[in-house]
Coordinates of N, CA and C in Angstrom, one line a residue:
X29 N 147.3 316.0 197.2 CA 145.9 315.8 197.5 C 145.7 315.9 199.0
X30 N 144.8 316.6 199.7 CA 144.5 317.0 200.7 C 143.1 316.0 201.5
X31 N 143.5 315.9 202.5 CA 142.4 315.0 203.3 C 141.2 315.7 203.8
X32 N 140.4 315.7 203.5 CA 138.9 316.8 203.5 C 137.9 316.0 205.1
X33 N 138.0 316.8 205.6 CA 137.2 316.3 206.8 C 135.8 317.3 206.8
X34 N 134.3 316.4 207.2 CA 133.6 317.7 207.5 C 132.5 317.0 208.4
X35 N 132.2 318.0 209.4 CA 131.6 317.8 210.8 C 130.8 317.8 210.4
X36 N 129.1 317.3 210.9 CA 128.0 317.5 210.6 C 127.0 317.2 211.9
X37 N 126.2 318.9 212.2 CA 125.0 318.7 213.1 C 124.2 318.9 212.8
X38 N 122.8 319.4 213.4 CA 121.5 320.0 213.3 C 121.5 321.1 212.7
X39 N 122.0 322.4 212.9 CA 122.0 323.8 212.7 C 123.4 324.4 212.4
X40 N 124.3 323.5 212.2 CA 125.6 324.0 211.9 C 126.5 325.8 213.1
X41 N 125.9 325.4 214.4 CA 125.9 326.7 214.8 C 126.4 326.4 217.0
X42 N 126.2 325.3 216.4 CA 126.9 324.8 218.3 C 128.2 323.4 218.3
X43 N 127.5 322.6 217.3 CA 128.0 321.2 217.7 C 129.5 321.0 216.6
X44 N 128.8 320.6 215.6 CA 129.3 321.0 214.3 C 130.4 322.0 214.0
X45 N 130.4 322.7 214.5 CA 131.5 324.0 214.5 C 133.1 324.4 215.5
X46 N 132.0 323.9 216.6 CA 133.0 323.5 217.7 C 134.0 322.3 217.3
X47 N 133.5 321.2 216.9 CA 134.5 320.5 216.7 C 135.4 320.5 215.3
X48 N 134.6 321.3 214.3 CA 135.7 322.2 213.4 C 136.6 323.1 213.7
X49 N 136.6 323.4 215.0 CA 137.4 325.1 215.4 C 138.4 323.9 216.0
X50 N 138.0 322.9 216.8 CA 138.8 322.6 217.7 C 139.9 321.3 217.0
X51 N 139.3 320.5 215.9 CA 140.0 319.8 215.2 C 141.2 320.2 214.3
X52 N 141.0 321.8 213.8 CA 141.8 322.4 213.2 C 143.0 322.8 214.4
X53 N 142.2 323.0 215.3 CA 143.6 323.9 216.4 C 144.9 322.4 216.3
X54 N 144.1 321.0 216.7 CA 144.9 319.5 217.1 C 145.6 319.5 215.8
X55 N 145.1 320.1 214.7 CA 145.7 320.0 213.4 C 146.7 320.8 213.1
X56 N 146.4 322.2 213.0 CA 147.2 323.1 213.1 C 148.9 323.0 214.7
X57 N 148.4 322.5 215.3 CA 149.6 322.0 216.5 C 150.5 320.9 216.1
X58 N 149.7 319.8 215.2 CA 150.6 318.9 214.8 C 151.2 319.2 213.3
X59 N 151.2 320.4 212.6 CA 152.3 320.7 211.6 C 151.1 320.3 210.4
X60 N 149.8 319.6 210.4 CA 149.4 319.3 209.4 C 148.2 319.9 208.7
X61 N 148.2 321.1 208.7 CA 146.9 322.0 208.1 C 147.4 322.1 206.8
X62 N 148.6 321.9 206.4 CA 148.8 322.0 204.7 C 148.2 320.6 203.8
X63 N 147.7 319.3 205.1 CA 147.4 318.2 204.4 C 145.8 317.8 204.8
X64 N 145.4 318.4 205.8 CA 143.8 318.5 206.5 C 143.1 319.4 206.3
X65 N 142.4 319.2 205.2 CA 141.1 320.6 205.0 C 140.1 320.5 206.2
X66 N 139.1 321.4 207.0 CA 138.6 320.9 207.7 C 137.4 321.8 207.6
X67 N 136.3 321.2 207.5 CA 134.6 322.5 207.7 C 133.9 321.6 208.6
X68 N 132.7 322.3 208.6 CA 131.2 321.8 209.2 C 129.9 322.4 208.3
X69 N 129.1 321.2 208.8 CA 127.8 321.7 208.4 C 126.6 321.3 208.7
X70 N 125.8 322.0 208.5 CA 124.5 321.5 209.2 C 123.8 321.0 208.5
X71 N 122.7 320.0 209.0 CA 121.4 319.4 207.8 C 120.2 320.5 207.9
X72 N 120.1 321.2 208.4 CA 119.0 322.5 208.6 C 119.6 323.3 208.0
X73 N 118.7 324.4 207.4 CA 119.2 325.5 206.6 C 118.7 326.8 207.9
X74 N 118.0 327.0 208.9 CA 118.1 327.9 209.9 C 119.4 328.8 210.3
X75 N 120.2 328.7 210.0 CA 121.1 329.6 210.9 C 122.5 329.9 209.3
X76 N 122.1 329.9 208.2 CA 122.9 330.0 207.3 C 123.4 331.1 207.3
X77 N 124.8 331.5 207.3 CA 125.6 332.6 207.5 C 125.7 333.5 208.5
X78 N 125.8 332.7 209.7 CA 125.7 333.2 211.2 C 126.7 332.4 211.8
X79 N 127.3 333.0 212.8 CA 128.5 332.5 213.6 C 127.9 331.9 214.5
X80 N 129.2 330.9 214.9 CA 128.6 330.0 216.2 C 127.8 330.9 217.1
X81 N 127.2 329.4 217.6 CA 126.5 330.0 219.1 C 127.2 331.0 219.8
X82 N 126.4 331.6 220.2 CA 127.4 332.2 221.8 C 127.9 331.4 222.4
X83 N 127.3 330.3 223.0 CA 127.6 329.3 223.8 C 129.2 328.6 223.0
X84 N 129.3 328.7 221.9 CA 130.0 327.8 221.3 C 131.5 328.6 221.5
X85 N 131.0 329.6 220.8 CA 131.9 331.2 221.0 C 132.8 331.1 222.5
X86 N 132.0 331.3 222.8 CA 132.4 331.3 224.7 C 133.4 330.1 225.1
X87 N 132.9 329.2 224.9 CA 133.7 327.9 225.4 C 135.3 328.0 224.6
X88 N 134.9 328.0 222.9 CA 136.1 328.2 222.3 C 136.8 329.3 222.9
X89 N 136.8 330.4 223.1 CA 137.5 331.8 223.2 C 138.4 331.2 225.0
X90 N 137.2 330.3 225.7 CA 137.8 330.4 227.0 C 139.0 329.4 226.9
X91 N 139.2 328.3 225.8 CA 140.3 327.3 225.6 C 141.0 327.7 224.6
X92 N 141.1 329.6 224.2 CA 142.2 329.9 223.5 C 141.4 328.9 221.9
X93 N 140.7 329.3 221.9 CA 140.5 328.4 220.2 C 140.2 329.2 219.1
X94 N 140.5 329.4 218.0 CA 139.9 330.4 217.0 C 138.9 329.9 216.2
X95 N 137.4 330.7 216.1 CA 136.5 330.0 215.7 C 136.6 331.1 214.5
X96 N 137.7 331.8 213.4 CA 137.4 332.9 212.7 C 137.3 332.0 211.4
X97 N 136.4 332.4 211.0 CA 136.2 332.0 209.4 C 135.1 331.0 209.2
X98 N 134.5 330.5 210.4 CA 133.6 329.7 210.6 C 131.8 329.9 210.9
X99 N 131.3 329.9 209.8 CA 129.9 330.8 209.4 C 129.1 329.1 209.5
X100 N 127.8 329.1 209.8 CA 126.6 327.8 209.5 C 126.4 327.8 208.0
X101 N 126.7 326.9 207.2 CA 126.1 326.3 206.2 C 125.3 325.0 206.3
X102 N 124.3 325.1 205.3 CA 123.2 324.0 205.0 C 124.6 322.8 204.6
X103 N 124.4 321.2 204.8 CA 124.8 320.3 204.2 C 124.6 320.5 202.5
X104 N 125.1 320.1 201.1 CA 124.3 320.5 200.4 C 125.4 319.1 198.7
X105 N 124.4 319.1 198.0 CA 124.7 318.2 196.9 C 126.3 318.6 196.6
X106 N 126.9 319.2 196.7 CA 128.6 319.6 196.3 C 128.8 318.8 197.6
X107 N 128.4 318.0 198.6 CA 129.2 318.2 199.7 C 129.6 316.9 199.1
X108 N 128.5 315.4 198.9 CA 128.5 314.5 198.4 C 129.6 313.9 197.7
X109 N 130.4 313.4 198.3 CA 131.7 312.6 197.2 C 133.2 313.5 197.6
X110 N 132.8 314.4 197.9 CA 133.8 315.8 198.1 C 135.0 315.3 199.5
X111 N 134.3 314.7 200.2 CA 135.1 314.9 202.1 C 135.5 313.3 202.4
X112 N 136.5 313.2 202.3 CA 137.1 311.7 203.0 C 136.5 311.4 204.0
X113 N 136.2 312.5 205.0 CA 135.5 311.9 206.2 C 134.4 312.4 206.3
X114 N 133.2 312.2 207.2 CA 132.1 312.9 207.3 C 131.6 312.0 208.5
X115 N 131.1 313.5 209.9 CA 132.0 313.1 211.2 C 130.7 313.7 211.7
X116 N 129.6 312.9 212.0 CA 129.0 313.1 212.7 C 128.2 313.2 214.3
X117 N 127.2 313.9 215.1 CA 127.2 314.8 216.3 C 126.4 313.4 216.4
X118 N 125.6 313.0 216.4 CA 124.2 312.3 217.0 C 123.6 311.1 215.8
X119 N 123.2 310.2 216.2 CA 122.2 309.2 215.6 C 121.6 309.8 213.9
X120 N 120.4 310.6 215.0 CA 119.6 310.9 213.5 C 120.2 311.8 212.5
X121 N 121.9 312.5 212.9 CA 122.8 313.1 211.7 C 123.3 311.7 211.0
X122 N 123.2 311.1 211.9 CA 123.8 309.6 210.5 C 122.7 308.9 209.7
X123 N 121.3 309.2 210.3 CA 120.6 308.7 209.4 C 120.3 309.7 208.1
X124 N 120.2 310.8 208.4 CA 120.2 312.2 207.2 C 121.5 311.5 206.4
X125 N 122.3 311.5 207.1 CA 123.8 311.1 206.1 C 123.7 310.2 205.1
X126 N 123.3 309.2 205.8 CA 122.9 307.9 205.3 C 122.1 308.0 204.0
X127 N 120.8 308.6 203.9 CA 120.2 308.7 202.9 C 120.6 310.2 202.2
X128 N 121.2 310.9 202.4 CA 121.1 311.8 201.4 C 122.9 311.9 200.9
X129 N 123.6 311.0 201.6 CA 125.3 311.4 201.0 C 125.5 310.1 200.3
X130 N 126.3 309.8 199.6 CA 126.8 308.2 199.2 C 127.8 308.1 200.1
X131 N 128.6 308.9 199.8 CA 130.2 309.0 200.6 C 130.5 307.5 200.3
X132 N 130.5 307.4 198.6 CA 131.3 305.4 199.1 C 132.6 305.3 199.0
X133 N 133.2 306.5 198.3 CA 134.7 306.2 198.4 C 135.7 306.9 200.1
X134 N 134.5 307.5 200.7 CA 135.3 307.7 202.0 C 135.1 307.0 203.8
X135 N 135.0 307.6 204.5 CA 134.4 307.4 205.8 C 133.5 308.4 206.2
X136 N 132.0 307.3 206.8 CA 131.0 308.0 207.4 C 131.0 307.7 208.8
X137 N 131.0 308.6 210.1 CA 131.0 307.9 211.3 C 130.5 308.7 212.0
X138 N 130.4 308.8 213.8 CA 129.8 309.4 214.8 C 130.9 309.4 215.2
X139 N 131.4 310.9 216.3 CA 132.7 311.4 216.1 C 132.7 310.8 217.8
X140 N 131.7 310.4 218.5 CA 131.8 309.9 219.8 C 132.7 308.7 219.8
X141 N 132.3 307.7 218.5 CA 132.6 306.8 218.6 C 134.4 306.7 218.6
X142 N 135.0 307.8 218.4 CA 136.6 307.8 218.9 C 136.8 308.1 220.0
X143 N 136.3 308.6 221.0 CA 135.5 308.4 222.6 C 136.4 307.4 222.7
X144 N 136.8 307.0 224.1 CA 137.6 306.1 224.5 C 136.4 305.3 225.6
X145 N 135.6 306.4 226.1 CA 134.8 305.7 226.8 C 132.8 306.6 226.5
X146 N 133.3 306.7 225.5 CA 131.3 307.1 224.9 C 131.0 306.6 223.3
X147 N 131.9 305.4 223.2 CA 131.7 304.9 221.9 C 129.6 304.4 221.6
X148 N 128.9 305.1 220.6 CA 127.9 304.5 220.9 C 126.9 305.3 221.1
X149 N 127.6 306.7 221.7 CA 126.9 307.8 222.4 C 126.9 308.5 221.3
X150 N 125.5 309.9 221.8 CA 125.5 311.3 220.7 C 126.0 312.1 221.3
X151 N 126.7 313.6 221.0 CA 127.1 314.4 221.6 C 126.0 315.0 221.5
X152 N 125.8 315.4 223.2 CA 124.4 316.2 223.0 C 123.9 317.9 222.5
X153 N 122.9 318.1 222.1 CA 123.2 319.5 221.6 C 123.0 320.4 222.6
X154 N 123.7 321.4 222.9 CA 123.5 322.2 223.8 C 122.7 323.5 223.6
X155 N 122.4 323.4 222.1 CA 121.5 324.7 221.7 C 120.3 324.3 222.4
X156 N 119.9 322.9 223.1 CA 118.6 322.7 223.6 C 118.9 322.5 225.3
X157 N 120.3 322.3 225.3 CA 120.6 321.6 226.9 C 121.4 322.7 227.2
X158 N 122.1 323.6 226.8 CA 122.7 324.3 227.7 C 124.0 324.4 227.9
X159 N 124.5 323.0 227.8 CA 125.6 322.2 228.3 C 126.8 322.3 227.8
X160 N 127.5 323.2 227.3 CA 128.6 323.9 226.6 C 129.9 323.4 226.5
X161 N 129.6 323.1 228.2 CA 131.6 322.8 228.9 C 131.2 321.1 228.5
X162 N 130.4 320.4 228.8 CA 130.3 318.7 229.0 C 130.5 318.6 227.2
X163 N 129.9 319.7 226.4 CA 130.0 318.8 224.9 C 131.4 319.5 224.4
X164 N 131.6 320.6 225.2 CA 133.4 320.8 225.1 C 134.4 319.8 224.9
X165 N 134.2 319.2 226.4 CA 134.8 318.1 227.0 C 134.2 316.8 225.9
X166 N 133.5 316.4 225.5 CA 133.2 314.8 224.8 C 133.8 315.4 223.4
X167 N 133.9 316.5 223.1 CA 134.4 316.6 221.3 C 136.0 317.0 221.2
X168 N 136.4 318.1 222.3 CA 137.8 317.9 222.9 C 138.9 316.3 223.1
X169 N 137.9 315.2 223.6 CA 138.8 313.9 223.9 C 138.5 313.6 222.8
X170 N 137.3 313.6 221.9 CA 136.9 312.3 220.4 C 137.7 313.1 219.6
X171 N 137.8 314.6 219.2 CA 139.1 314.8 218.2 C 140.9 314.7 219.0
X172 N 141.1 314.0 219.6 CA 142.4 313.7 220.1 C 142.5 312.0 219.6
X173 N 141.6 311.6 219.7 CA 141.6 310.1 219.3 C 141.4 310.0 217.5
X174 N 140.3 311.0 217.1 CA 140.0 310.7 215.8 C 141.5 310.9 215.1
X175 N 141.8 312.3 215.6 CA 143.2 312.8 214.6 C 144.2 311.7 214.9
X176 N 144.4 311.1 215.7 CA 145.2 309.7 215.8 C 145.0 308.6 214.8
X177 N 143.4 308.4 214.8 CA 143.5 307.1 214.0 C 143.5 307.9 212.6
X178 N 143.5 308.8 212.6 CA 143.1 309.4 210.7 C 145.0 309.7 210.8
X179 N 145.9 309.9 211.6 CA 146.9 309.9 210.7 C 147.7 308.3 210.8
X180 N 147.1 307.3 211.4 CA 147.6 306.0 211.3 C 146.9 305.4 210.0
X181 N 145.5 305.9 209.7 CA 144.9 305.8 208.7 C 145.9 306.3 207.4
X182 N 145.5 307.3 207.3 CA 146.1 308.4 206.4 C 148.2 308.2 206.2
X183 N 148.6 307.5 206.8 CA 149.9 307.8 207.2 C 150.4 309.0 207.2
X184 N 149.9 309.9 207.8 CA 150.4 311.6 207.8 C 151.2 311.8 209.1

């Protein structure tokens, strides 16, 4: 049985995806993609079957990351019960979460809060700010900490 992780932003197309491309790379380095499933998705249905941002594209390509196989999907009723984790960008993705996922048999959280020093914080979207390298950098350190506690969690 395989540990199901799945990111969730606004549009499945900046935030969300990046930290799917980039949790898989931490994953795939530490020998365990045969035991870590990993997606993203968005709570908007706008950008369904479209590749990351450019912005998103860009940043991954310039840290060597592969973002291949990674299209925007809507969150959606299959997702529900399905993902051990469910790893959210900002506040009002945990309130979406909140009411529309049960998730009772797994973990629901804000991926900042494995931040060593932005516990508390949103990662911001850069489809509105711009800001590519800074949400690089805050989802870069929060998957180095998450994949820590999920394999002390997990014992993997």
């Amino acid at each position: 049985m395989s540990i199901k992780v799945l990111f969730v932003c606004l549009g499945n197309i900046c935030r969300s995806p990046m930290a799917e491309a980039i949790f898989r790379n931490k994953v795939e380095k530490a020998g365990l993609s045969d035991q870590i499933d990993i997606d993203s998705a968005g709570i908007g249905h706008w950008h369904i079957g479209k590749l990351p941002h450019e912005g998103t594209r860009d940043i991954l390509t310039k840290n060597n990351i592969s973002y291949e196989n990674i299209t925007a999907r809507q969150l959606g009723k299959d997702d529900n019960g399905f993902y051990s984790y469910i790893i959210a960008m900002d506040n009002a993705n945990m309130k979406e979460l909140e009411t529309s996922m049960s998730n009772s048999d797994g973990f629901t959280g804000k991926l900042l809060d494995f931040h060593p020093d932005l516990k508390g914080k949103d990662v911001p979207d850069p489809y509105f700010t711009g800001n590519f390298d800074e949400v690089y950098d805050m989802i870069q350190t929060s998957c180095i900490y998450f994949l820590n506690w999920l394999r002390k969690r997990e014992n993997v």
